Amino acid sequence: MVTKQLGGLPEHADLTRADSLAREIFSDVANKWALLIINVLDDRTLRFSELRREVEGISHKMLTQNLRMMERNGLLVREVHPTVPPRVEYTLTEPGRALQRMVNGMCDWTQRYLGHIEGSRRRFDDA
Amino acid sequence: MVTKQLGGLPEHADLTRADSLAREIFSDVANKWALLIINVLDDRTLRFSELRREVEGISHKMLTQNLRMMERNGLLVREVHPTVPPRVEYTLTEPGRALQRMVNGMCDWTQRYLGHIEGSRRRFDDA
DNA sequence: CGGAATCCTTTAGGATACTG
DNA sequence: CAGTATCCTAAAGGATTCCG
């Protein structure tokens, strides 16, 4: 319970003082690999191997680890097709898609301010 | 929407295939401490010690380290008042504030889906 | 007070091998 | 193909101390 809300107007959630559950969830989610997986999954249904290929640079281990965590938190569903060879597919849930919109926002942000950031870095590194 | 490509229509940025600079920036920003600092700074101007108090659980070292990184990337400005004892204040820049809106969205998301996530976790942990 | 540097522990994460 | 387990190295991060 953690809103800065006092007067009644809906204020932004403040996780800096949040209870441990909210902080834990935020920590799970606010990590590079999870966010990149969400971004690439989008509204598609992808296999493990497809995700592995599309999330550039992720290792087999990190992918499984993050997929488990995201499934546990209800961000995506995992469907196993008992064929041989096995076929396992991942799809974002509604909460996952809600998050995905914000992740897309962050990606767009990165693109948009790329030049600004590059300049800021140069200035900083000179001094 | 998802056609993460190339035709010409404005699509969401896809950092999974992005150039190394964009990936680096995203990695800088998509980390727990940076996002919490952004969330607590909001539109205020805060001293180092105030941030230290408000970002619950952050260590002296992590705070300085992240503040340097965020200053370098132009997310915030650092103002030193040459008094004694020294007074150093931090304020989000416009790019920083743009990011902050999305971080707030993520915090709100966490609050909103807390119950859903808790339930999903229980179900997962039972199986 | 804010920051840098040091030391030391914990975790993240890669490589590899094995299983159904 | 997807997943698990093991080993091992690199990076994150806490505690502490010293400096302007």
PDB file of C-alpha atoms (C1' of nucleotides) in Angstrom:
ATOM      1  CA  MET A   1       0.000   0.000   0.000  1.00  0.00           C
ATOM      2  CA  VAL A   2       1.909   2.577  -1.066  1.00  0.00           C
ATOM      3  CA  THR A   3       0.559   5.428  -2.760  1.00  0.00           C
ATOM      4  CA  LYS A   4       1.616   8.951  -2.123  1.00  0.00           C
ATOM      5  CA  GLN A   5      -2.044   9.607  -2.207  1.00  0.00           C
ATOM      6  CA  LEU A   6      -3.462  11.749   0.433  1.00  0.00           C
ATOM      7  CA  GLY A   7      -6.061  13.994  -0.818  1.00  0.00           C
ATOM      8  CA  GLY A   8      -7.924  11.422  -2.728  1.00  0.00           C
ATOM      9  CA  LEU A   9      -6.663  12.200  -6.163  1.00  0.00           C
ATOM     10  CA  PRO A  10      -5.017   9.200  -7.763  1.00  0.00           C
ATOM     11  CA  GLU A  11      -1.315   9.676  -7.369  1.00  0.00           C
ATOM     12  CA  HIS A  12       1.479   7.675  -8.904  1.00  0.00           C
ATOM     13  CA  ALA A  13       2.522   4.561  -7.099  1.00  0.00           C
ATOM     14  CA  ASP A  14       5.641   5.018  -5.039  1.00  0.00           C
ATOM     15  CA  LEU A  15       7.678   1.859  -4.965  1.00  0.00           C
ATOM     16  CA  THR A  16      10.489   3.472  -3.086  1.00  0.00           C
ATOM     17  CA  ARG A  17       8.504   2.951   0.080  1.00  0.00           C
ATOM     18  CA  ALA A  18       6.520  -0.022  -1.090  1.00  0.00           C
ATOM     19  CA  ASP A  19       5.854  -3.199   0.773  1.00  0.00           C
ATOM     20  CA  SER A  20       8.195  -6.039   0.072  1.00  0.00           C
ATOM     21  CA  LEU A  21       5.925  -7.878  -2.358  1.00  0.00           C
ATOM     22  CA  ALA A  22       5.587  -4.893  -4.678  1.00  0.00           C
ATOM     23  CA  ARG A  23       9.318  -4.239  -4.491  1.00  0.00           C
ATOM     24  CA  GLU A  24      10.059  -7.843  -5.284  1.00  0.00           C
ATOM     25  CA  ILE A  25       7.784  -7.821  -8.315  1.00  0.00           C
ATOM     26  CA  PHE A  26       9.282  -4.572  -9.532  1.00  0.00           C
ATOM     27  CA  SER A  27      12.781  -5.998  -9.158  1.00  0.00           C
ATOM     28  CA  ASP A  28      11.795  -9.077 -11.129  1.00  0.00           C
ATOM     29  CA  VAL A  29      10.350  -7.008 -13.912  1.00  0.00           C
ATOM     30  CA  ALA A  30      12.781  -4.095 -14.028  1.00  0.00           C
ATOM     31  CA  ASN A  31      15.603  -6.091 -15.524  1.00  0.00           C
ATOM     32  CA  LYS A  32      17.057  -5.907 -18.961  1.00  0.00           C
ATOM     33  CA  TRP A  33      16.349  -9.451 -20.148  1.00  0.00           C
ATOM     34  CA  ALA A  34      12.752  -9.578 -18.974  1.00  0.00           C
ATOM     35  CA  LEU A  35      12.006  -6.273 -20.660  1.00  0.00           C
ATOM     36  CA  LEU A  36      13.643  -7.323 -23.900  1.00  0.00           C
ATOM     37  CA  ILE A  37      11.698 -10.587 -23.936  1.00  0.00           C
ATOM     38  CA  ILE A  38       8.454  -8.695 -23.403  1.00  0.00           C
ATOM     39  CA  ASN A  39       9.358  -6.315 -26.193  1.00  0.00           C
ATOM     40  CA  VAL A  40      10.098  -9.033 -28.702  1.00  0.00           C
ATOM     41  CA  LEU A  41       7.116 -11.213 -27.776  1.00  0.00           C
ATOM     42  CA  ASP A  42       4.713  -8.376 -28.396  1.00  0.00           C
ATOM     43  CA  ASP A  43       1.358  -9.897 -29.363  1.00  0.00           C
ATOM     44  CA  ARG A  44       2.868 -12.937 -30.956  1.00  0.00           C
ATOM     45  CA  THR A  45       3.220 -16.541 -29.871  1.00  0.00           C
ATOM     46  CA  LEU A  46       6.797 -17.699 -30.107  1.00  0.00           C
ATOM     47  CA  ARG A  47       8.706 -20.875 -29.502  1.00  0.00           C
ATOM     48  CA  PHE A  48      11.675 -21.089 -27.193  1.00  0.00           C
ATOM     49  CA  SER A  49      14.087 -21.305 -30.087  1.00  0.00           C
ATOM     50  CA  GLU A  50      12.499 -18.347 -31.857  1.00  0.00           C
ATOM     51  CA  LEU A  51      12.837 -16.223 -28.744  1.00  0.00           C
ATOM     52  CA  ARG A  52      16.412 -17.364 -28.418  1.00  0.00           C
ATOM     53  CA  ARG A  53      17.112 -16.136 -31.922  1.00  0.00           C
ATOM     54  CA  GLU A  54      15.211 -12.870 -31.637  1.00  0.00           C
ATOM     55  CA  VAL A  55      16.411 -11.675 -28.264  1.00  0.00           C
ATOM     56  CA  GLU A  56      19.880 -10.858 -29.381  1.00  0.00           C
ATOM     57  CA  GLY A  57      22.643 -11.928 -27.093  1.00  0.00           C
ATOM     58  CA  ILE A  58      20.616 -13.861 -24.560  1.00  0.00           C
ATOM     59  CA  SER A  59      21.966 -17.207 -23.447  1.00  0.00           C
ATOM     60  CA  HIS A  60      19.998 -20.406 -23.225  1.00  0.00           C
ATOM     61  CA  LYS A  61      20.181 -20.254 -19.458  1.00  0.00           C
ATOM     62  CA  MET A  62      19.054 -16.656 -19.056  1.00  0.00           C
ATOM     63  CA  LEU A  63      16.155 -17.237 -21.420  1.00  0.00           C
ATOM     64  CA  THR A  64      14.759 -20.228 -19.513  1.00  0.00           C
ATOM     65  CA  GLN A  65      15.380 -18.525 -16.195  1.00  0.00           C
ATOM     66  CA  ASN A  66      13.536 -15.373 -17.192  1.00  0.00           C
ATOM     67  CA  LEU A  67      10.705 -17.258 -18.910  1.00  0.00           C
ATOM     68  CA  ARG A  68      10.095 -19.251 -15.714  1.00  0.00           C
ATOM     69  CA  MET A  69      10.064 -16.100 -13.626  1.00  0.00           C
ATOM     70  CA  MET A  70       7.689 -14.367 -16.015  1.00  0.00           C
ATOM     71  CA  GLU A  71       5.384 -17.360 -16.109  1.00  0.00           C
ATOM     72  CA  ARG A  72       5.366 -17.460 -12.323  1.00  0.00           C
ATOM     73  CA  ASN A  73       4.407 -13.810 -12.179  1.00  0.00           C
ATOM     74  CA  GLY A  74       1.655 -14.324 -14.719  1.00  0.00           C
ATOM     75  CA  LEU A  75       3.233 -12.195 -17.450  1.00  0.00           C
ATOM     76  CA  LEU A  76       3.067 -14.965 -20.000  1.00  0.00           C
ATOM     77  CA  VAL A  77       1.695 -18.437 -20.527  1.00  0.00           C
ATOM     78  CA  ARG A  78       3.675 -21.471 -21.515  1.00  0.00           C
ATOM     79  CA  GLU A  79       2.053 -24.067 -23.748  1.00  0.00           C
ATOM     80  CA  VAL A  80       3.678 -27.446 -24.178  1.00  0.00           C
ATOM     81  CA  HIS A  81       2.737 -29.486 -27.201  1.00  0.00           C
ATOM     82  CA  PRO A  82       3.568 -33.106 -26.463  1.00  0.00           C
ATOM     83  CA  THR A  83       4.948 -33.840 -29.859  1.00  0.00           C
ATOM     84  CA  VAL A  84       8.341 -35.093 -30.705  1.00  0.00           C
ATOM     85  CA  PRO A  85      10.425 -33.113 -30.875  1.00  0.00           C
ATOM     86  CA  PRO A  86       8.660 -31.017 -28.233  1.00  0.00           C
ATOM     87  CA  ARG A  87       7.159 -27.703 -29.150  1.00  0.00           C
ATOM     88  CA  VAL A  88       6.818 -25.080 -26.432  1.00  0.00           C
ATOM     89  CA  GLU A  89       5.188 -21.734 -27.075  1.00  0.00           C
ATOM     90  CA  TYR A  90       5.075 -18.528 -25.098  1.00  0.00           C
ATOM     91  CA  THR A  91       2.430 -15.802 -25.225  1.00  0.00           C
ATOM     92  CA  LEU A  92       1.985 -12.636 -23.169  1.00  0.00           C
ATOM     93  CA  THR A  93      -1.057 -12.481 -20.893  1.00  0.00           C
ATOM     94  CA  GLU A  94      -3.147  -9.345 -20.513  1.00  0.00           C
ATOM     95  CA  PRO A  95      -0.977  -8.061 -17.631  1.00  0.00           C
ATOM     96  CA  GLY A  96       2.057  -8.889 -19.720  1.00  0.00           C
ATOM     97  CA  ARG A  97       0.694  -6.898 -22.627  1.00  0.00           C
ATOM     98  CA  ALA A  98      -0.073  -3.958 -20.380  1.00  0.00           C
ATOM     99  CA  LEU A  99       3.551  -3.981 -19.344  1.00  0.00           C
ATOM    100  CA  GLN A 100       4.601  -4.402 -22.930  1.00  0.00           C
ATOM    101  CA  ARG A 101       3.083  -1.073 -23.873  1.00  0.00           C
ATOM    102  CA  MET A 102       5.348   0.634 -21.345  1.00  0.00           C
ATOM    103  CA  VAL A 103       8.368  -1.297 -22.470  1.00  0.00           C
ATOM    104  CA  ASN A 104       7.695  -0.171 -26.010  1.00  0.00           C
ATOM    105  CA  GLY A 105       7.546   3.348 -24.648  1.00  0.00           C
ATOM    106  CA  MET A 106      10.972   2.896 -23.129  1.00  0.00           C
ATOM    107  CA  CYS A 107      12.371   1.532 -26.374  1.00  0.00           C
ATOM    108  CA  ASP A 108      10.917   4.443 -28.288  1.00  0.00           C
ATOM    109  CA  TRP A 109      12.371   6.773 -25.681  1.00  0.00           C
ATOM    110  CA  THR A 110      15.802   5.290 -26.233  1.00  0.00           C
ATOM    111  CA  GLN A 111      15.563   5.814 -29.979  1.00  0.00           C
ATOM    112  CA  ARG A 112      14.194   9.292 -29.641  1.00  0.00           C
ATOM    113  CA  TYR A 113      16.865  10.616 -27.290  1.00  0.00           C
ATOM    114  CA  LEU A 114      19.766   8.700 -28.749  1.00  0.00           C
ATOM    115  CA  GLY A 115      21.374  11.822 -30.137  1.00  0.00           C
ATOM    116  CA  HIS A 116      20.800  13.827 -26.989  1.00  0.00           C
ATOM    117  CA  ILE A 117      22.307  11.088 -24.856  1.00  0.00           C
ATOM    118  CA  GLU A 118      25.285  10.644 -27.138  1.00  0.00           C
ATOM    119  CA  GLY A 119      26.021  14.363 -26.856  1.00  0.00           C
ATOM    120  CA  SER A 120      25.584  14.389 -23.116  1.00  0.00           C
ATOM    121  CA  ARG A 121      28.008  11.524 -22.817  1.00  0.00           C
ATOM    122  CA  ARG A 122      30.665  13.241 -24.880  1.00  0.00           C
ATOM    123  CA  ARG A 123      30.384  16.376 -22.779  1.00  0.00           C
ATOM    124  CA  PHE A 124      30.554  14.376 -19.580  1.00  0.00           C
ATOM    125  CA  ASP A 125      33.511  12.311 -20.663  1.00  0.00           C
ATOM    126  CA  ASP A 126      35.526  15.361 -21.680  1.00  0.00           C
ATOM    127  CA  ALA A 127      35.183  16.933 -18.265  1.00  0.00           C
TER     128      ALA A 127
ATOM    129  CA  MET B   1       1.730  -4.538 -34.739  1.00  0.00           C
ATOM    130  CA  VAL B   2       4.504  -6.020 -34.636  1.00  0.00           C
ATOM    131  CA  THR B   3       5.921  -6.063 -37.750  1.00  0.00           C
ATOM    132  CA  LYS B   4       9.037  -4.927 -36.471  1.00  0.00           C
ATOM    133  CA  GLN B   5      10.239  -3.695 -39.641  1.00  0.00           C
ATOM    134  CA  LEU B   6      11.263  -1.751 -42.122  1.00  0.00           C
ATOM    135  CA  GLY B   7       8.644  -0.814 -44.547  1.00  0.00           C
ATOM    136  CA  GLY B   8       8.227   2.764 -43.510  1.00  0.00           C
ATOM    137  CA  LEU B   9       5.361   2.953 -41.091  1.00  0.00           C
ATOM    138  CA  PRO B  10       6.349   4.148 -37.642  1.00  0.00           C
ATOM    139  CA  GLU B  11       6.667   0.967 -35.668  1.00  0.00           C
ATOM    140  CA  HIS B  12       7.800   0.403 -32.146  1.00  0.00           C
ATOM    141  CA  ALA B  13      11.496   0.506 -31.648  1.00  0.00           C
ATOM    142  CA  ASP B  14      13.006  -2.931 -31.485  1.00  0.00           C
ATOM    143  CA  LEU B  15      15.992  -3.002 -29.229  1.00  0.00           C
ATOM    144  CA  THR B  16      16.477  -6.687 -29.594  1.00  0.00           C
ATOM    145  CA  ARG B  17      18.188  -6.008 -32.861  1.00  0.00           C
ATOM    146  CA  ALA B  18      19.349  -2.521 -32.087  1.00  0.00           C
ATOM    147  CA  ASP B  19      22.779  -1.096 -32.564  1.00  0.00           C
ATOM    148  CA  SER B  20      25.160  -1.340 -29.679  1.00  0.00           C
ATOM    149  CA  LEU B  21      24.730   2.255 -28.504  1.00  0.00           C
ATOM    150  CA  ALA B  22      20.973   1.894 -28.099  1.00  0.00           C
ATOM    151  CA  ARG B  23      21.412  -1.419 -26.366  1.00  0.00           C
ATOM    152  CA  GLU B  24      23.941   0.072 -24.005  1.00  0.00           C
ATOM    153  CA  ILE B  25      21.657   2.952 -23.105  1.00  0.00           C
ATOM    154  CA  PHE B  26      18.741   0.610 -22.572  1.00  0.00           C
ATOM    155  CA  SER B  27      20.859  -1.549 -20.291  1.00  0.00           C
ATOM    156  CA  ASP B  28      21.907   1.505 -18.291  1.00  0.00           C
ATOM    157  CA  VAL B  29      18.345   2.634 -17.851  1.00  0.00           C
ATOM    158  CA  ALA B  30      16.554  -0.694 -17.468  1.00  0.00           C
ATOM    159  CA  ASN B  31      17.878  -1.357 -14.010  1.00  0.00           C
ATOM    160  CA  LYS B  32      16.082  -1.318 -10.735  1.00  0.00           C
ATOM    161  CA  TRP B  33      17.994   1.435  -8.958  1.00  0.00           C
ATOM    162  CA  ALA B  34      17.968   3.903 -11.824  1.00  0.00           C
ATOM    163  CA  LEU B  35      14.233   3.474 -12.274  1.00  0.00           C
ATOM    164  CA  LEU B  36      13.550   3.914  -8.574  1.00  0.00           C
ATOM    165  CA  ILE B  37      15.671   7.060  -8.460  1.00  0.00           C
ATOM    166  CA  ILE B  38      13.768   8.482 -11.410  1.00  0.00           C
ATOM    167  CA  ASN B  39      10.485   7.623  -9.746  1.00  0.00           C
ATOM    168  CA  VAL B  40      11.354   9.329  -6.485  1.00  0.00           C
ATOM    169  CA  LEU B  41      12.921  12.389  -8.070  1.00  0.00           C
ATOM    170  CA  ASP B  42       9.770  13.108 -10.009  1.00  0.00           C
ATOM    171  CA  ASP B  43       9.664  16.830 -10.662  1.00  0.00           C
ATOM    172  CA  ARG B  44      11.513  17.760  -7.506  1.00  0.00           C
ATOM    173  CA  THR B  45      15.055  18.850  -6.777  1.00  0.00           C
ATOM    174  CA  LEU B  46      16.645  16.693  -4.119  1.00  0.00           C
ATOM    175  CA  ARG B  47      19.933  16.527  -2.284  1.00  0.00           C
ATOM    176  CA  PHE B  48      22.089  13.444  -2.205  1.00  0.00           C
ATOM    177  CA  SER B  49      21.133  12.717   1.387  1.00  0.00           C
ATOM    178  CA  GLU B  50      17.455  13.183   0.659  1.00  0.00           C
ATOM    179  CA  LEU B  51      17.614  10.716  -2.204  1.00  0.00           C
ATOM    180  CA  ARG B  52      19.506   8.343   0.026  1.00  0.00           C
ATOM    181  CA  ARG B  53      16.685   8.477   2.528  1.00  0.00           C
ATOM    182  CA  GLU B  54      13.835   8.282   0.030  1.00  0.00           C
ATOM    183  CA  VAL B  55      15.084   5.490  -2.187  1.00  0.00           C
ATOM    184  CA  GLU B  56      14.577   2.767   0.333  1.00  0.00           C
ATOM    185  CA  GLY B  57      17.358   0.263   0.635  1.00  0.00           C
ATOM    186  CA  ILE B  58      19.869   1.896  -1.681  1.00  0.00           C
ATOM    187  CA  SER B  59      23.448   2.036  -0.508  1.00  0.00           C
ATOM    188  CA  HIS B  60      25.686   5.098  -0.598  1.00  0.00           C
ATOM    189  CA  LYS B  61      27.753   3.464  -3.290  1.00  0.00           C
ATOM    190  CA  MET B  62      24.867   2.447  -5.549  1.00  0.00           C
ATOM    191  CA  LEU B  63      23.340   5.897  -5.280  1.00  0.00           C
ATOM    192  CA  THR B  64      26.481   7.751  -6.371  1.00  0.00           C
ATOM    193  CA  GLN B  65      27.192   5.207  -9.050  1.00  0.00           C
ATOM    194  CA  ASN B  66      23.719   5.477 -10.558  1.00  0.00           C
ATOM    195  CA  LEU B  67      23.600   9.263 -10.231  1.00  0.00           C
ATOM    196  CA  ARG B  68      26.875   9.527 -12.173  1.00  0.00           C
ATOM    197  CA  MET B  69      25.582   7.235 -14.858  1.00  0.00           C
ATOM    198  CA  MET B  70      22.319   9.134 -15.130  1.00  0.00           C
ATOM    199  CA  GLU B  71      24.117  12.467 -15.284  1.00  0.00           C
ATOM    200  CA  ARG B  72      26.376  11.129 -18.015  1.00  0.00           C
ATOM    201  CA  ASN B  73      23.354  10.026 -20.029  1.00  0.00           C
ATOM    202  CA  GLY B  74      21.690  13.391 -19.555  1.00  0.00           C
ATOM    203  CA  LEU B  75      18.784  12.106 -17.459  1.00  0.00           C
ATOM    204  CA  LEU B  76      19.469  14.556 -14.677  1.00  0.00           C
ATOM    205  CA  VAL B  77      21.600  17.537 -13.790  1.00  0.00           C
ATOM    206  CA  ARG B  78      23.878  17.809 -10.806  1.00  0.00           C
ATOM    207  CA  GLU B  79      24.281  21.198  -9.145  1.00  0.00           C
ATOM    208  CA  VAL B  80      27.052  21.741  -6.644  1.00  0.00           C
ATOM    209  CA  HIS B  81      26.719  24.609  -4.181  1.00  0.00           C
ATOM    210  CA  PRO B  82      30.193  25.452  -2.918  1.00  0.00           C
ATOM    211  CA  THR B  83      29.132  25.928   0.660  1.00  0.00           C
ATOM    212  CA  VAL B  84      30.419  24.171   3.693  1.00  0.00           C
ATOM    213  CA  PRO B  85      29.217  21.594   4.235  1.00  0.00           C
ATOM    214  CA  PRO B  86      28.685  21.018   0.525  1.00  0.00           C
ATOM    215  CA  ARG B  87      25.193  20.943  -0.918  1.00  0.00           C
ATOM    216  CA  VAL B  88      24.595  18.929  -4.071  1.00  0.00           C
ATOM    217  CA  GLU B  89      21.228  18.832  -5.770  1.00  0.00           C
ATOM    218  CA  TYR B  90      19.781  16.615  -8.481  1.00  0.00           C
ATOM    219  CA  THR B  91      16.969  17.398 -10.909  1.00  0.00           C
ATOM    220  CA  LEU B  92      15.556  15.427 -13.839  1.00  0.00           C
ATOM    221  CA  THR B  93      16.073  16.896 -17.304  1.00  0.00           C
ATOM    222  CA  GLU B  94      13.382  16.849 -19.959  1.00  0.00           C
ATOM    223  CA  PRO B  95      14.506  13.440 -21.285  1.00  0.00           C
ATOM    224  CA  GLY B  96      14.630  12.268 -17.695  1.00  0.00           C
ATOM    225  CA  ARG B  97      11.091  13.409 -17.128  1.00  0.00           C
ATOM    226  CA  ALA B  98       9.901  11.722 -20.283  1.00  0.00           C
ATOM    227  CA  LEU B  99      11.314   8.492 -18.942  1.00  0.00           C
ATOM    228  CA  GLN B 100       9.809   9.193 -15.561  1.00  0.00           C
ATOM    229  CA  ARG B 101       6.315   9.089 -16.997  1.00  0.00           C
ATOM    230  CA  MET B 102       6.946   5.549 -18.165  1.00  0.00           C
ATOM    231  CA  VAL B 103       8.503   4.525 -14.893  1.00  0.00           C
ATOM    232  CA  ASN B 104       5.414   5.783 -13.109  1.00  0.00           C
ATOM    233  CA  GLY B 105       3.406   3.673 -15.488  1.00  0.00           C
ATOM    234  CA  MET B 106       5.409   0.637 -14.456  1.00  0.00           C
ATOM    235  CA  CYS B 107       4.929   1.411 -10.768  1.00  0.00           C
ATOM    236  CA  ASP B 108       1.200   1.811 -11.281  1.00  0.00           C
ATOM    237  CA  TRP B 109       1.209  -1.454 -13.208  1.00  0.00           C
ATOM    238  CA  THR B 110       2.834  -3.213 -10.276  1.00  0.00           C
ATOM    239  CA  GLN B 111       0.185  -1.895  -7.908  1.00  0.00           C
ATOM    240  CA  ARG B 112      -2.668  -2.702 -10.206  1.00  0.00           C
ATOM    241  CA  TYR B 113      -1.702  -6.300 -10.880  1.00  0.00           C
ATOM    242  CA  LEU B 114      -0.397  -7.101  -7.427  1.00  0.00           C
ATOM    243  CA  GLY B 115      -3.294  -9.384  -6.627  1.00  0.00           C
ATOM    244  CA  HIS B 116      -3.174 -11.099  -9.997  1.00  0.00           C
ATOM    245  CA  ILE B 117       0.527 -11.712  -9.674  1.00  0.00           C
ATOM    246  CA  GLU B 118       0.242 -13.005  -6.132  1.00  0.00           C
ATOM    247  CA  GLY B 119      -2.375 -15.516  -7.286  1.00  0.00           C
ATOM    248  CA  SER B 120      -0.313 -16.568 -10.276  1.00  0.00           C
ATOM    249  CA  ARG B 121       2.664 -17.153  -8.022  1.00  0.00           C
ATOM    250  CA  ARG B 122       0.706 -19.351  -5.653  1.00  0.00           C
ATOM    251  CA  ARG B 123      -0.612 -21.447  -8.499  1.00  0.00           C
ATOM    252  CA  PHE B 124       2.844 -21.789  -9.979  1.00  0.00           C
ATOM    253  CA  ASP B 125       4.500 -22.684  -6.711  1.00  0.00           C
ATOM    254  CA  ASP B 126       1.962 -25.388  -5.965  1.00  0.00           C
ATOM    255  CA  ALA B 127       2.624 -27.162  -9.218  1.00  0.00           C
TER     256      ALA B 127
ATOM    257  C1'  DC C   1      27.924  16.463   3.254  1.00  0.00           C
ATOM    258  C1'  DG C   2      29.047  14.288  -0.829  1.00  0.00           C
ATOM    259  C1'  DG C   3      32.243  11.434  -2.918  1.00  0.00           C
ATOM    260  C1'  DA C   4      36.132   8.238  -3.918  1.00  0.00           C
ATOM    261  C1'  DA C   5      38.643   4.126  -2.988  1.00  0.00           C
ATOM    262  C1'  DT C   6      39.337  -0.280  -0.878  1.00  0.00           C
ATOM    263  C1'  DC C   7      38.093  -4.831   0.377  1.00  0.00           C
ATOM    264  C1'  DC C   8      35.209  -8.558   0.379  1.00  0.00           C
ATOM    265  C1'  DT C   9      30.866 -11.316  -0.366  1.00  0.00           C
ATOM    266  C1'  DT C  10      27.038 -12.461  -3.262  1.00  0.00           C
ATOM    267  C1'  DT C  11      24.827 -12.911  -7.414  1.00  0.00           C
ATOM    268  C1'  DA C  12      24.542 -12.880 -12.441  1.00  0.00           C
ATOM    269  C1'  DG C  13      25.466 -15.158 -16.117  1.00  0.00           C
ATOM    270  C1'  DG C  14      28.349 -17.951 -19.770  1.00  0.00           C
ATOM    271  C1'  DA C  15      29.926 -22.689 -21.347  1.00  0.00           C
ATOM    272  C1'  DT C  16      29.229 -27.270 -21.389  1.00  0.00           C
ATOM    273  C1'  DA C  17      27.244 -31.701 -20.886  1.00  0.00           C
ATOM    274  C1'  DC C  18      23.259 -34.633 -20.198  1.00  0.00           C
ATOM    275  C1'  DT C  19      18.045 -36.020 -20.435  1.00  0.00           C
ATOM    276  C1'  DG C  20      13.231 -36.988 -22.315  1.00  0.00           C
TER     277       DG C  20
ATOM    278  C1'  DC D   1      13.674 -29.018 -29.179  1.00  0.00           C
ATOM    279  C1'  DA D   2      13.315 -27.609 -24.603  1.00  0.00           C
ATOM    280  C1'  DG D   3      14.949 -28.019 -20.179  1.00  0.00           C
ATOM    281  C1'  DT D   4      18.083 -29.074 -16.115  1.00  0.00           C
ATOM    282  C1'  DA D   5      22.362 -29.282 -13.737  1.00  0.00           C
ATOM    283  C1'  DT D   6      27.212 -28.237 -12.956  1.00  0.00           C
ATOM    284  C1'  DC D   7      31.113 -25.539 -12.973  1.00  0.00           C
ATOM    285  C1'  DC D   8      33.368 -21.384 -13.105  1.00  0.00           C
ATOM    286  C1'  DT D   9      34.309 -16.488 -14.044  1.00  0.00           C
ATOM    287  C1'  DA D  10      32.793 -11.654 -14.058  1.00  0.00           C
ATOM    288  C1'  DA D  11      30.064  -8.267 -12.373  1.00  0.00           C
ATOM    289  C1'  DA D  12      26.977  -6.276  -8.727  1.00  0.00           C
ATOM    290  C1'  DG D  13      26.764  -4.512  -4.596  1.00  0.00           C
ATOM    291  C1'  DG D  14      27.530  -3.910   0.738  1.00  0.00           C
ATOM    292  C1'  DA D  15      30.636  -2.121   4.478  1.00  0.00           C
ATOM    293  C1'  DT D  16      34.150   0.647   5.708  1.00  0.00           C
ATOM    294  C1'  DT D  17      37.526   4.202   5.590  1.00  0.00           C
ATOM    295  C1'  DC D  18      39.555   8.479   4.130  1.00  0.00           C
ATOM    296  C1'  DC D  19      39.275  13.155   1.776  1.00  0.00           C
ATOM    297  C1'  DG D  20      37.768  18.110   0.475  1.00  0.00           C
TER     298       DG D  20
END
